[in-house]
Every structure is written in C-alpha cells, then in structure tokens.
Coordinates of C-alpha atoms in Angstrom, one line a residue:
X1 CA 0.0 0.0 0.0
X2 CA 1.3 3.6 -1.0
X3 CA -0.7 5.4 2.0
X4 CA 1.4 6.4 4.2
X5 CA 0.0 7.4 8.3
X6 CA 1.2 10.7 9.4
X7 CA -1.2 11.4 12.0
X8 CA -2.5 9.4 14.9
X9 CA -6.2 8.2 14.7
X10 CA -9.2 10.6 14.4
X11 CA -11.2 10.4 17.8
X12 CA -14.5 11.7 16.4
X13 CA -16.1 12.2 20.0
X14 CA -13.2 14.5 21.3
X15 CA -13.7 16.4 18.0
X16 CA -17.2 16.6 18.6
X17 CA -16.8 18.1 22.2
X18 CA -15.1 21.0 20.3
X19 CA -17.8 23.6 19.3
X20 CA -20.5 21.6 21.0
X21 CA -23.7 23.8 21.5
X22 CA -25.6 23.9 24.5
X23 CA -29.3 23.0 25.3
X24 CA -30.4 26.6 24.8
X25 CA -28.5 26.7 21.5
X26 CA -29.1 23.7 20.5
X27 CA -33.1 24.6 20.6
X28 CA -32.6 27.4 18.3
X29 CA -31.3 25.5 15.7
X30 CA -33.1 22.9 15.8
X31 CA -36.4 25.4 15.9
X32 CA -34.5 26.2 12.6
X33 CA -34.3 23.3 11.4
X34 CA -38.0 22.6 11.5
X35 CA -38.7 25.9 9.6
X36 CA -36.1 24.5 6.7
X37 CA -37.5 21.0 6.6
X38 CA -40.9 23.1 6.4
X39 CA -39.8 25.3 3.5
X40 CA -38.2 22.1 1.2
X41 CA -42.1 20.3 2.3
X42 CA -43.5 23.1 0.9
X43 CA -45.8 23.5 3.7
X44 CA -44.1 26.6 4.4
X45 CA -44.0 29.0 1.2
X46 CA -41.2 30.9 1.8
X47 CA -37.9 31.2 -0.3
X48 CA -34.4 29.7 0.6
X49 CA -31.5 31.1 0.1
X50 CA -28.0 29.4 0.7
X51 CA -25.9 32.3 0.5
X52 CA -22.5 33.1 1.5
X53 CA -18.7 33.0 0.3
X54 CA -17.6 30.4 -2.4
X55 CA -15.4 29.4 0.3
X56 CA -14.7 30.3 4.2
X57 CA -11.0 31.5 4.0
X58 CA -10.8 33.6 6.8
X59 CA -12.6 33.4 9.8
X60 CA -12.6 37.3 10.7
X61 CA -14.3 37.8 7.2
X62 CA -16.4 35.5 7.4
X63 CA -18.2 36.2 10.9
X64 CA -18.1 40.0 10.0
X65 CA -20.4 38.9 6.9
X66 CA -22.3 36.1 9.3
X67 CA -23.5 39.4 11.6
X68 CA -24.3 41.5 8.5
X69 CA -26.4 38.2 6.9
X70 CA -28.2 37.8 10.1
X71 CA -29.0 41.4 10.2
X72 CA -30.3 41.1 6.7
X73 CA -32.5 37.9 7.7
X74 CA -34.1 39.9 10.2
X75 CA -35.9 42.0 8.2
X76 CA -36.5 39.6 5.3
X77 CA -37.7 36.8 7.7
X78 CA -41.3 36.7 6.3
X79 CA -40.4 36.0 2.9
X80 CA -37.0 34.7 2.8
X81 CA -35.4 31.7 5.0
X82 CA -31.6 32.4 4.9
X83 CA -29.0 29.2 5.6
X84 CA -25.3 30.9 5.6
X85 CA -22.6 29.4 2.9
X86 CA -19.8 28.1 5.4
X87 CA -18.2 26.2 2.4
X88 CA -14.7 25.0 4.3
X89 CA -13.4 21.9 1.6
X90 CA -13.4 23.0 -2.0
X91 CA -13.0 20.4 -4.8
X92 CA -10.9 21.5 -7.6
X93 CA -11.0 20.4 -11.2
X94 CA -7.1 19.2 -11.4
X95 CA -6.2 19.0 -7.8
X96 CA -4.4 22.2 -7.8
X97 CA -5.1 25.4 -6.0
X98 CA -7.2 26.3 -2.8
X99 CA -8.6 23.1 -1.0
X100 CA -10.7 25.5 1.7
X101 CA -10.0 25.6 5.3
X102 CA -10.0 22.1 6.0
X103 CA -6.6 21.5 4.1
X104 CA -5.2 24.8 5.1
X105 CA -6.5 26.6 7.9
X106 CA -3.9 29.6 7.7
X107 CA -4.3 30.3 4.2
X108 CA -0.4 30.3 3.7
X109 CA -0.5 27.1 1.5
X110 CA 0.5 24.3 4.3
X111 CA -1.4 21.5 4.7
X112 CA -3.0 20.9 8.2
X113 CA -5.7 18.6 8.0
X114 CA -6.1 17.8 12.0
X115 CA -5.8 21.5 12.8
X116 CA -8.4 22.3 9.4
X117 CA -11.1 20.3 11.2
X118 CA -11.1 21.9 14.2
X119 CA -11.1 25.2 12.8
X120 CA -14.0 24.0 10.4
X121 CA -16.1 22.8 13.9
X122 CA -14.9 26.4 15.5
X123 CA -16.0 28.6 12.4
X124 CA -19.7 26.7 12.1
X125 CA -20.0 27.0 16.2
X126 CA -19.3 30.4 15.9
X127 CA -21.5 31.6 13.2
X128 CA -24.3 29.5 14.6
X129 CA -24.2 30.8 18.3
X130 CA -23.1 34.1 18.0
X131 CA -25.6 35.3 15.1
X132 CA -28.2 32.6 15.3
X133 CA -27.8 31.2 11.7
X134 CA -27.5 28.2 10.4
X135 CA -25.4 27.1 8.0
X136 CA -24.5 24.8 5.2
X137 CA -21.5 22.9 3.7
X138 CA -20.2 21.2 1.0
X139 CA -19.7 17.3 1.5
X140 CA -16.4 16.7 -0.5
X141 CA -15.6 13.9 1.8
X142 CA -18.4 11.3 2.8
X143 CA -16.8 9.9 5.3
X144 CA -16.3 13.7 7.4
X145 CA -19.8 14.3 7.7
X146 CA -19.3 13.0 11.4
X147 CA -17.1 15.6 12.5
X148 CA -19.8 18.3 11.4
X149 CA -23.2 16.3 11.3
X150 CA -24.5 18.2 14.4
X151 CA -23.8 21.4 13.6
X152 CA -24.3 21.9 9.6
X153 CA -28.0 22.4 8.6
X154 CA -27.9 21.9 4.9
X155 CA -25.4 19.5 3.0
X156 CA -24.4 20.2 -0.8
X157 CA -23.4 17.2 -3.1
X158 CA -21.3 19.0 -5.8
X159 CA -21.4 18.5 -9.6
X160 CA -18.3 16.5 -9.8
X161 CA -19.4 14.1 -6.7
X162 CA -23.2 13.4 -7.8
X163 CA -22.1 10.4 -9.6
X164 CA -20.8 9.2 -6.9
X165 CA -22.2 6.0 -5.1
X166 CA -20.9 6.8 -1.6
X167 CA -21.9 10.4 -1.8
X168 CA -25.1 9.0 -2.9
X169 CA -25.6 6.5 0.0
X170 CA -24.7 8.6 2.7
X171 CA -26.7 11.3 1.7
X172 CA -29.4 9.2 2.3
X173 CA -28.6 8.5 5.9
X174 CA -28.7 12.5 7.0
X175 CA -30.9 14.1 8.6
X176 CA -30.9 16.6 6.9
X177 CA -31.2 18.4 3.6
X178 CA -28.9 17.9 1.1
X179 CA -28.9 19.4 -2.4
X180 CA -27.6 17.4 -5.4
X181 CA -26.6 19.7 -8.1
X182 CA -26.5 18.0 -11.6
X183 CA -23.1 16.8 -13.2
X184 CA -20.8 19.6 -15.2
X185 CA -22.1 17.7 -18.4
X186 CA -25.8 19.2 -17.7
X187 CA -26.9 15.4 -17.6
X188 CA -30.5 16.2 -15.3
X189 CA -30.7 12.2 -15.3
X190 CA -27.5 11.6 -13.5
X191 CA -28.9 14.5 -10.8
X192 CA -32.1 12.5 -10.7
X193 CA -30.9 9.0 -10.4
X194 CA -28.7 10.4 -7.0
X195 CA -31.7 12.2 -5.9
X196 CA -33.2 9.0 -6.3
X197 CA -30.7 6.7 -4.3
X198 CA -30.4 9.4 -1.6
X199 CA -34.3 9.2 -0.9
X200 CA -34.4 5.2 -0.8
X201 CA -32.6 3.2 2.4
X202 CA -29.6 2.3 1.5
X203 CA -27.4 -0.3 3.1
X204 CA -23.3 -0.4 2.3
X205 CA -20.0 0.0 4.7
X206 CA -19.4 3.5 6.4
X207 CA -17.5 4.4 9.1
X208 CA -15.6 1.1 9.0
X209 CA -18.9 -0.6 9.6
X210 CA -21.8 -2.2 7.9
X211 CA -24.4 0.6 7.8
X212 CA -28.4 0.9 7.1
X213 CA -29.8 3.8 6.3
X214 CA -33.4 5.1 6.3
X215 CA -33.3 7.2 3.1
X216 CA -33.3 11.0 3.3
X217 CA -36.7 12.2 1.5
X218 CA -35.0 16.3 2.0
X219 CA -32.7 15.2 -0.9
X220 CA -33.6 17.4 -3.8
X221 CA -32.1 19.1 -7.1
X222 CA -30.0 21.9 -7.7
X223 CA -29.4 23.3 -11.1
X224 CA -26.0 25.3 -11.7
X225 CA -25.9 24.7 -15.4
X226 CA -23.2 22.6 -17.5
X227 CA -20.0 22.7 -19.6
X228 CA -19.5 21.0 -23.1
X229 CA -16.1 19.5 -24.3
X230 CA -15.6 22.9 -26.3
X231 CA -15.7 24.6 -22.7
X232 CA -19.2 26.5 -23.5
X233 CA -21.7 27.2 -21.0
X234 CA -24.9 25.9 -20.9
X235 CA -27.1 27.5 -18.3
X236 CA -30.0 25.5 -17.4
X237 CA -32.1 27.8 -15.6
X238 CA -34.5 29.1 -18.4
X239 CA -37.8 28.0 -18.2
X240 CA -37.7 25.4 -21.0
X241 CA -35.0 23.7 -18.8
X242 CA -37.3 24.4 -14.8
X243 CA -39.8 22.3 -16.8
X244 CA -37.7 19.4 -18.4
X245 CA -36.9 19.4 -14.8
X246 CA -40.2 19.6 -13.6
X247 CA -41.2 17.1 -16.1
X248 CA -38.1 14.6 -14.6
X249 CA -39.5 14.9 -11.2
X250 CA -43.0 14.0 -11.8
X251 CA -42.3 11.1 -13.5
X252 CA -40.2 9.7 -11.0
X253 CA -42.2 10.3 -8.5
X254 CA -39.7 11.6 -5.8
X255 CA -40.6 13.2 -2.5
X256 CA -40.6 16.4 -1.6
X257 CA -40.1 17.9 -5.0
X258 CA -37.8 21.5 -4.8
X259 CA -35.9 23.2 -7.5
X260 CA -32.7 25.2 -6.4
X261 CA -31.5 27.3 -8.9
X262 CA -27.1 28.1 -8.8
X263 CA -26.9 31.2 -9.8
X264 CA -23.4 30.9 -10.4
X265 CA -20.9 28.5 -11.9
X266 CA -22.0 27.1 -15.2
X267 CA -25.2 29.0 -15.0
X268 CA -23.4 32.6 -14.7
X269 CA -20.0 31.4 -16.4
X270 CA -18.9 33.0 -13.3
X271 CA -19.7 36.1 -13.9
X272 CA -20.9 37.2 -10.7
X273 CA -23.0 40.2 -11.7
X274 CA -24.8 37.5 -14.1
X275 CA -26.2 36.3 -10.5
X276 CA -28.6 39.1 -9.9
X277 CA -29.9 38.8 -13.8
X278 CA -30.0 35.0 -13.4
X279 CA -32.1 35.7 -10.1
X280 CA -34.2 38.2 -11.9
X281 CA -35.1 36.3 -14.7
X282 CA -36.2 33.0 -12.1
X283 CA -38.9 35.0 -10.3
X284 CA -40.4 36.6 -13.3
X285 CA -40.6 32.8 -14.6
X286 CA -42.1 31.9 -11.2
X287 CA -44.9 34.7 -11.9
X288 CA -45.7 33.3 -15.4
X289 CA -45.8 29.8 -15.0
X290 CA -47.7 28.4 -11.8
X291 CA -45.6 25.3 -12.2
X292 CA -42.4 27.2 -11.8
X293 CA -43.8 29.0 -8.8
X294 CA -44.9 25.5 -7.1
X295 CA -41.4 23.5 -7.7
X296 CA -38.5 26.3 -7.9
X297 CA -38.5 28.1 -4.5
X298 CA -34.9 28.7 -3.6
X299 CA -31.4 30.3 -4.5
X300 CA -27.7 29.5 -4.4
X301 CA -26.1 33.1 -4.3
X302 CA -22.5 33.3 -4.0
X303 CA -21.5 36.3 -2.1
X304 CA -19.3 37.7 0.0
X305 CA -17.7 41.4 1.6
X306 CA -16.3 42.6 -1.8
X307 CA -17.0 42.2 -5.5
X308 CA -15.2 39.8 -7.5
X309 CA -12.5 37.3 -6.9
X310 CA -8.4 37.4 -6.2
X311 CA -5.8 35.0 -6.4
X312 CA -4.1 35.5 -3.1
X313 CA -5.8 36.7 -0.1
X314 CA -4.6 40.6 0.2
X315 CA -8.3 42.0 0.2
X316 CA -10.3 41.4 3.7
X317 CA -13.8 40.1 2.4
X318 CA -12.9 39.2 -1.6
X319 CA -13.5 35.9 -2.6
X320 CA -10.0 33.5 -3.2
X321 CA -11.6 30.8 -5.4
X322 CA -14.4 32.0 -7.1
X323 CA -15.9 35.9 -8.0
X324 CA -18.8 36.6 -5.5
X325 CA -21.2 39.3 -5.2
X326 CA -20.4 42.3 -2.5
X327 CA -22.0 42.9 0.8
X328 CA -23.7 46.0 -0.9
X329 CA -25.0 44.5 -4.0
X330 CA -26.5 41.4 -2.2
X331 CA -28.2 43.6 0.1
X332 CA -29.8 45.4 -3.1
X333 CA -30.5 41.5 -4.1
X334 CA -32.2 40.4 -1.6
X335 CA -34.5 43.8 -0.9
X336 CA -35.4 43.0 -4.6
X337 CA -36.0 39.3 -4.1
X338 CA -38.4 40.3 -1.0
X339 CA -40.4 43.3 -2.9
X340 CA -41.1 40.7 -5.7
X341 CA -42.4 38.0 -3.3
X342 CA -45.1 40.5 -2.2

C-alpha cells in the first residue's frame, strides 16, 4: 500500500466536544431546522437562500459577513429563510489550487488537516451561536460528515461528486437536507438518479462498519448549469430547462419535490454580476408559470464582503476561489428578491 499514516487516529467524540452547542442553543437551531424542513415540504411558502462565500478562507471575514447576513435575515424573515454558505473543503477540477480551510486553515499554503477540522467545527459554532444562523457545507468527503453532522443544517453534493455511489448513500442516511446539483455535463438524469438513491434506504460499509440507512426524503435538485467538451456554457435555468426538470420529477415520483437554482458556476460562467440577472429572470418565470412558482423556490447566491475574486488573499472580504457578489450589491439582491415575493 502507497498510503502512508502521518497522524494518529481521528477520535470523532473528542472532535465533537469541540464547538458543541448547549441545550439553549441547541433549541434554536433545531427550531430552525424545522422551519427549513418546512420550507423544502412546501408546507411553508417561503424562499431559501444558501448564500454566503464560495469558500470560508478567513474566519474574521467571514463572521463579519455572518452578523451582516443575520441582520439582513431579520428584516427579510417573512419572505426569505436564509442558511449561511460556510463552504470549508473546495474540490478542484485538477487537484491544484485552494482546498478551503480544512486543508489549510492559515491560508499560507501548508497542509493541516487535524488542525483544518477543528477550525471548520470552530467557524460553524461560531457563526451559529453568535448570530443565530444556520449554516450549510459542502460534503467533499463522505466519510467527514461526522465531525460536522451536528452542527451543519444543509449538506451540498457537488457537480463533480453526484455520480458518486458513496456520496449518494450517505446522503441518504442524513438528517438533513442535502442538495444534489447536476453533473458539469448538464446530464438532469444523473442528478435525478442520485436524488433517487439518496431518498431510498440504503445499506453499504461506512464508518468502518456495515451501515443501514433510512433514506433521506430532503434530498432534492440543484441546477448550476453545464460545460461542453468545447468549454461552452450551458445555463439550465431558463424556463424550458425548470420544466424538463419539472417534467423529470413527476415522472419519478420523488418526494418532496424542490428546485434550487445556482446562480453561479456554469449557469453565470462566473460572472458574478450574471447572478442578480440570473435571479431576476427565475422570479419573473415563477410569476408566469404556476408550475415554476410551485417546484422552484430557492437560491444558491455566492456572495461575499467585496466584489469579484483574487488570487491570493490581500483584500479582507474578496472571494479567493471563485468571484462573488459584494456585501452591498447582495443587500440590493435580496430587498429585490423580498419586494417581488409581495
């Protein structure tokens, strides 16, 4: 074998003791919870919005955006149900560049994976207790849904890991949400079939053990659009698209049918001014089509304290993977959002 050990064993329980919320916060997010399982039901009408940075590179930005968002969800709270982007392992096309916080928790390049999850337990603890958030996280890596299962409110299976039979099966076992955005080919069926497999019980090894699980009816779709061999964009938010997708969902007769629409990636070429267009254009298909309105009811907004992306982090706020809208164009955003939901 070519692995080679270089730290000792993970003891998830002592992780778990770091960041662990009390019984009074613990009651708050779970009163959360409820309203988010309500909302993905559709027993409650209101829109979701996962909103946040790309990815959590620095903790003092981050909570400075955390207060802001909370601020924001305040006065939007009738309209708009808002689960904070704390995105901390980042998958990357080649292997190259920027893994997120988990691989390297001071931002300097070194790899520190022991030290990256304790920082990733301390950054959701933090934005959860001190603005009364929740949040949501990427699962890049199956088998670390442990360290974070407790604390992370909405789970995102990404375009490159939908395929993906163990990302598929332990979906199904959280309790949870957990949004399966189709493949970078655009291939709805591929979304489906793990949307699919995450709702059924599922029964395979986890955790060095063999696991059953109960099936996860919260799994649902999220469309961030796809790339060709030619490297061309092919947004998939247009209405011709929300139906096929519709369309999909009806005939395989999936639970809990909710449409989540990316407004960036392969859907804004990541352009991240094309998010508010992209945005725009969703809820005036919502008003025309009473089909849209019923099955797409929430956002993916990439956004952070400054326009626009940069490759090494000089500017406090700015995205370091990729562009995000500014703290004062997503306020715009979301005033606009909660003026057209009147």
């Amino acid at each position: 074998m070519s692995f080679k050990e270089i730290s000792p064993k993970i003891d998830i329980d002592a992780i778990k003791k770091l960041g662990h919320l009390n019984q009074e916060q613990l009651e708050r997010k779970v009163a959360r919870d409820k309203e988010l399982e309500a909302i993905i039901k559709g027993e409650d009408q209101r829109l979701l919005l996962v909103i946040g940075p790309c990815s959590s590179d620095n903790e003092a930005a981050v909570l400075d955006y955390a207060h802001r968002l909370a601020a924001l969800q305040e006065k939007v709270k009738e309209r708009i149900f808002i689960v904070m982007r704390v995105y901390t392992a980042k998958p990357r096309t080649n292997g190259d560049g920027y893994k997120g916080m988990l691989h390297e928790p001071d931002e300097d390049g070194h790899t520190d994976l022991i030290n990256g999850i304790k920082m990733v337990r301390d950054l959701h603890y933090k934005v959860i207790t001190q603005t009364g958030l929740t949040t949501a996280d990427e699962m890049l890596y199956p088998e670390n849904v442990r360290l974070v299962d407790d604390l992370v409110s909405y789970h995102a299976v990404g375009a490159r890991s939908v395929e993906d039979q163990q990302h598929r099966f332990t979906a199904s076992g959280i309790d949870a949400p957990v949004g399966m955005k189709n493949p970078t080919s655009g291939n709805l069926k591929v979304m489906f079939n793990s949307i699919y497999a995450a709702q059924q019980s599922q029964h395979f090894l986890f955790a060095r053990a063999e696991v059953e699980t109960t099936g996860n009816p919260l799994a649902h779709a999220v469309l961030r659009g796809g790339l060709d061999e030619n490297g061309k964009n092919h947004p998939n938010y247009y209405t011709d698209n929300l139906l096929d997708t519709i369309d999909l969902y009806k005939k395989m007769n999936l639970k809990n049918p909710f449409i989540m629409i990316d407004t960036n990636h392969d859907n804004s070429g990541k352009k991240f001014m094309e998010q508010i267009r992209i945005v725009r254009q969703t809820l005036i298909n919502r008003e025309w089509n009473d089909e849209v309105k019923k099955y797409v009811r929430g956002f993916m907004i990439e956004s952070y304290l400054e326009d626009g992306r940069q490759d090494k982090p000089e500017v406090y706020g700015k995205s370091i993977t990729d562009p995000c809208l500014g703290w004062d164009k997503t306020v715009q955003l979301l005033q606009e959002i909660y003026d057209a939901l009147e």
